[in-house]
Tab-separated table of C-alpha atoms in Angstrom:
chain	number	residue	atom	x	y	z
A	470	MET	CA	172.884	108.562	172.324
A	471	SER	CA	169.494	108.372	173.184
A	472	ALA	CA	168.950	111.538	170.756
A	473	PRO	CA	169.428	109.639	167.735
A	474	ASN	CA	167.131	106.647	168.625
A	475	GLU	CA	164.485	109.082	169.136
A	476	SER	CA	164.762	110.433	165.661
A	477	LEU	CA	164.022	107.260	164.394
A	478	ASP	CA	161.189	106.845	166.171
A	479	PRO	CA	158.230	107.331	163.790
A	480	LYS	CA	155.909	108.298	166.089
A	481	SER	CA	157.514	110.884	167.795
A	482	ASN	CA	158.734	112.458	164.201
A	483	PRO	CA	156.057	113.807	162.003
A	484	PRO	CA	156.808	113.055	158.486
A	485	VAL	CA	158.578	115.947	156.332
A	486	ASP	CA	157.095	116.676	153.243
A	487	THR	CA	159.188	116.404	150.008
A	488	PRO	CA	159.920	119.014	147.728
A	489	GLU	CA	157.193	117.918	144.938
A	490	GLN	CA	154.570	117.896	147.523
A	491	LEU	CA	155.272	121.085	148.858
A	492	GLU	CA	155.299	122.500	145.335
A	493	GLY	CA	152.310	120.879	143.811
A	494	GLY	CA	150.274	119.809	146.848
A	495	THR	CA	149.454	116.569	147.651
A	496	GLY	CA	148.020	113.889	145.130
A	497	GLN	CA	144.345	114.519	146.574
A	498	ASP	CA	144.457	118.115	145.723
A	499	GLN	CA	145.386	117.250	142.382
A	500	ALA	CA	142.660	115.138	141.921
A	501	GLN	CA	140.349	117.295	143.187
A	502	GLU	CA	141.664	120.253	140.670
A	503	THR	CA	141.248	117.910	137.681
A	504	GLU	CA	137.951	116.996	138.649
A	505	LEU	CA	137.032	120.402	139.221
A	506	GLN	CA	138.312	121.603	135.957
A	507	ALA	CA	136.426	118.634	134.173
A	508	GLN	CA	133.105	119.940	135.823
A	509	GLU	CA	133.651	123.416	134.590
A	510	ASP	CA	134.548	121.828	130.899
A	511	TRP	CA	131.194	119.832	131.302
A	512	ALA	CA	129.082	122.834	132.202
A	513	THR	CA	130.630	124.924	129.165
A	514	LEU	CA	129.843	122.027	126.839
A	515	LEU	CA	126.463	121.713	128.165
A	516	SER	CA	126.165	125.637	127.999
A	517	GLU	CA	127.055	125.595	124.161
A	518	ALA	CA	125.043	122.655	123.323
A	519	GLN	CA	121.886	124.544	125.104
A	520	GLU	CA	122.396	127.600	123.288
A	521	LYS	CA	122.578	125.600	119.971
A	522	VAL	CA	119.547	123.514	121.039
A	523	ALA	CA	117.734	126.782	121.604
A	524	LEU	CA	118.859	128.319	118.234
A	525	TYR	CA	117.970	125.117	116.143
A	526	HIS	CA	114.533	124.977	118.044
A	527	ASP	CA	113.862	128.896	116.918
A	528	GLU	CA	114.880	128.040	113.258
A	529	LEU	CA	112.632	124.825	113.294
A	530	LEU	CA	109.688	127.329	114.608
A	531	ARG	CA	110.609	129.779	111.995
A	532	ALA	CA	110.384	127.119	109.203
A	533	LYS	CA	107.386	125.698	110.201
A	534	ALA	CA	105.630	129.200	110.451
A	535	ASP	CA	107.128	129.758	106.922
A	536	VAL	CA	105.903	126.566	105.610
A	537	GLU	CA	102.295	127.287	106.881
A	538	ASN	CA	102.423	130.566	105.206
A	539	ILE	CA	103.394	129.048	101.987
A	540	ARG	CA	100.795	126.311	102.458
A	541	ARG	CA	97.925	129.090	103.039
A	542	ARG	CA	99.208	131.170	100.122
A	543	ALA	CA	98.874	128.134	97.802
A	544	ALA	CA	95.394	127.464	98.920
A	545	ASP	CA	94.405	130.866	98.473
A	546	ASP	CA	95.823	131.138	94.717
A	547	VAL	CA	94.439	127.688	94.066
A	548	ALA	CA	90.784	129.140	95.104
A	549	LYS	CA	91.302	132.175	93.270
A	550	ALA	CA	92.389	130.643	90.189
A	551	ARG	CA	89.421	128.381	90.437
A	552	LYS	CA	87.073	131.292	91.011
A	553	PHE	CA	88.466	133.633	88.358
A	554	GLY	CA	90.010	131.053	86.159
A	555	THR	CA	87.281	131.144	83.462
A	556	GLU	CA	87.544	135.265	83.514
A	557	SER	CA	89.642	135.695	80.413
A	558	PHE	CA	87.142	133.005	78.660
A	559	ALA	CA	84.413	134.876	79.840
A	560	GLU	CA	85.841	138.384	78.791
A	561	SER	CA	85.993	136.852	75.174
A	562	LEU	CA	82.307	135.608	75.067
A	563	ILE	CA	80.864	139.078	76.141
A	564	PRO	CA	81.500	140.132	72.535
A	565	VAL	CA	79.589	137.413	71.040
A	566	ARG	CA	76.717	137.699	73.148
A	567	ASP	CA	76.172	140.892	72.175
A	568	SER	CA	76.465	140.422	68.567
A	569	LEU	CA	73.844	137.833	69.055
A	570	GLU	CA	71.520	140.264	70.864
A	571	ALA	CA	72.138	142.710	68.510
A	572	ALA	CA	71.072	140.543	65.694
A	573	LEU	CA	67.954	139.508	67.487
A	574	ALA	CA	67.048	143.106	67.878
A	575	GLN	CA	67.028	143.772	64.211
A	576	THR	CA	63.724	143.685	62.662
A	577	GLY	CA	63.109	143.168	58.932
A	578	GLN	CA	66.301	141.565	57.954
A	579	THR	CA	66.634	139.446	54.771
A	580	ALA	CA	67.922	135.749	55.228
A	581	GLU	CA	71.176	136.831	53.704
A	582	SER	CA	72.117	139.354	56.265
A	583	TRP	CA	70.951	136.977	58.968
A	584	LYS	CA	73.670	134.634	57.461
A	585	ASP	CA	76.256	137.371	57.319
A	586	GLY	CA	75.464	138.178	60.850
A	587	VAL	CA	75.831	134.511	62.245
A	588	GLU	CA	79.064	134.206	60.121
A	589	VAL	CA	80.804	137.348	61.717
A	590	THR	CA	79.498	135.877	65.333
A	591	LEU	CA	80.893	132.632	64.474
A	592	ARG	CA	84.163	134.168	63.788
A	593	GLN	CA	84.019	136.024	67.025
A	594	LEU	CA	83.515	132.834	68.804
A	595	ASN	CA	86.460	131.188	67.025
A	596	ALA	CA	88.830	133.895	67.936
A	597	ALA	CA	87.631	133.770	71.499
A	598	PHE	CA	88.370	129.754	71.239
A	599	GLU	CA	91.900	130.383	70.114
A	600	ARG	CA	92.573	133.103	72.346
A	601	ASN	CA	91.810	130.713	75.394
A	602	LEU	CA	93.428	127.600	73.951
A	603	LEU	CA	89.995	125.875	73.087
A	604	ARG	CA	90.173	123.820	69.831
A	605	GLU	CA	87.921	121.600	67.868
A	606	VAL	CA	88.772	117.547	67.357
A	607	ALA	CA	86.918	117.049	63.819
A	608	PRO	CA	88.584	113.732	62.449
A	609	VAL	CA	87.958	113.174	58.801
A	610	PRO	CA	87.227	109.801	57.740
A	611	GLY	CA	90.498	107.776	57.350
A	612	ASP	CA	92.106	109.378	60.421
A	613	ILE	CA	93.208	106.689	62.832
A	614	PHE	CA	90.986	106.196	65.942
A	615	ASP	CA	92.221	107.967	69.108
A	616	PRO	CA	90.764	106.817	72.205
A	617	HIS	CA	92.059	109.426	74.054
A	618	ARG	CA	90.511	112.281	71.620
A	619	HIS	CA	87.703	110.112	70.306
A	620	GLN	CA	84.486	108.191	71.492
A	621	ALA	CA	83.245	105.339	69.049
A	622	ILE	CA	79.713	104.928	69.196
A	623	SER	CA	79.850	102.157	67.089
A	624	THR	CA	81.850	99.969	63.944
A	625	VAL	CA	80.437	99.730	60.439
A	626	PRO	CA	81.868	98.234	57.855
A	627	SER	CA	83.520	100.349	55.310
A	628	ASP	CA	86.237	100.808	52.694
A	629	LEU	CA	88.589	101.989	54.761
A	630	PRO	CA	90.966	100.526	56.918
A	631	GLU	CA	90.091	98.988	60.467
A	632	ASP	CA	90.202	101.016	63.271
A	633	THR	CA	90.005	104.351	61.518
A	634	VAL	CA	87.393	107.074	61.585
A	635	ALA	CA	84.528	106.401	59.450
A	636	GLN	CA	82.136	108.926	60.315
A	637	LEU	CA	82.140	111.969	62.301
A	638	LEU	CA	78.814	112.588	64.235
A	639	GLN	CA	79.854	115.371	66.518
A	640	LYS	CA	82.642	117.106	67.054
A	641	GLY	CA	85.093	117.221	70.140
A	642	TYR	CA	86.855	119.838	71.970
A	643	THR	CA	90.091	120.419	74.013
A	644	ILE	CA	91.717	123.200	76.112
A	645	ALA	CA	95.118	123.320	76.525
A	646	ASP	CA	95.488	119.557	75.206
A	647	ARG	CA	92.996	118.506	77.769
A	648	VAL	CA	89.843	116.897	76.462
A	649	LEU	CA	86.884	118.688	77.456
A	650	ARG	CA	84.366	116.539	74.947
A	651	PRO	CA	85.678	113.717	72.623
A	652	ALA	CA	84.682	113.696	69.173
A	653	LEU	CA	81.754	111.419	68.605
A	654	VAL	CA	82.615	108.629	65.732
A	655	MET	CA	82.065	105.774	63.955
A	656	VAL	CA	84.723	103.228	63.562
A	657	SER	CA	85.212	101.229	60.457
A	658	ALA	CA	85.701	97.596	60.899
A	659	GLY	CA	87.287	97.114	57.467
A	660	LYS	CA	86.439	95.728	54.245
A	661	SER	CA	86.388	92.277	55.752
A	662	ALA	CA	83.506	93.101	57.760
A	663	GLN	CA	81.855	94.654	54.445
A	664	GLU	CA	82.166	91.476	52.651
A	665	SER	CA	80.820	89.238	54.914
């Protein structure tokens, strides 16, 4: 009878593993496996994130280089435009100079032939102006005063309505709608100023 009592003594008999413990290992082993799996997952995520960062950094450097190249090309284009922007206009003026020099080289000309030569040269100059969008601003008396294209020297009493051009003193010029030189004009003060 002593044998059954011995089996009841927990110290004398080591614990027996349950079937669940035998199949899956202890709970501690499962926790370690889960932790290892989580570490592997984090390592994979970290590796993927580092690859993306490297890719984005490379793309950033390439974009920065592209922007710098575009900026440099634009600066070169602006410098060339400033340097050679008047080339077309200069080419248009060369025949005008040739005509003037030819006229001065001629001796014994009559006043009429000089006048004809000057008129031909003026036509050449006007053609050069037209090709290069250089246009004159020449308001006639009665035109409305435009402070963007005209410069008033003074106001004068006149039969013309107030704030209109009374007299043109000097033509102005525009190039592609930009004023190079405003037309110098005298502006009408109106009839009331004339009566007083």
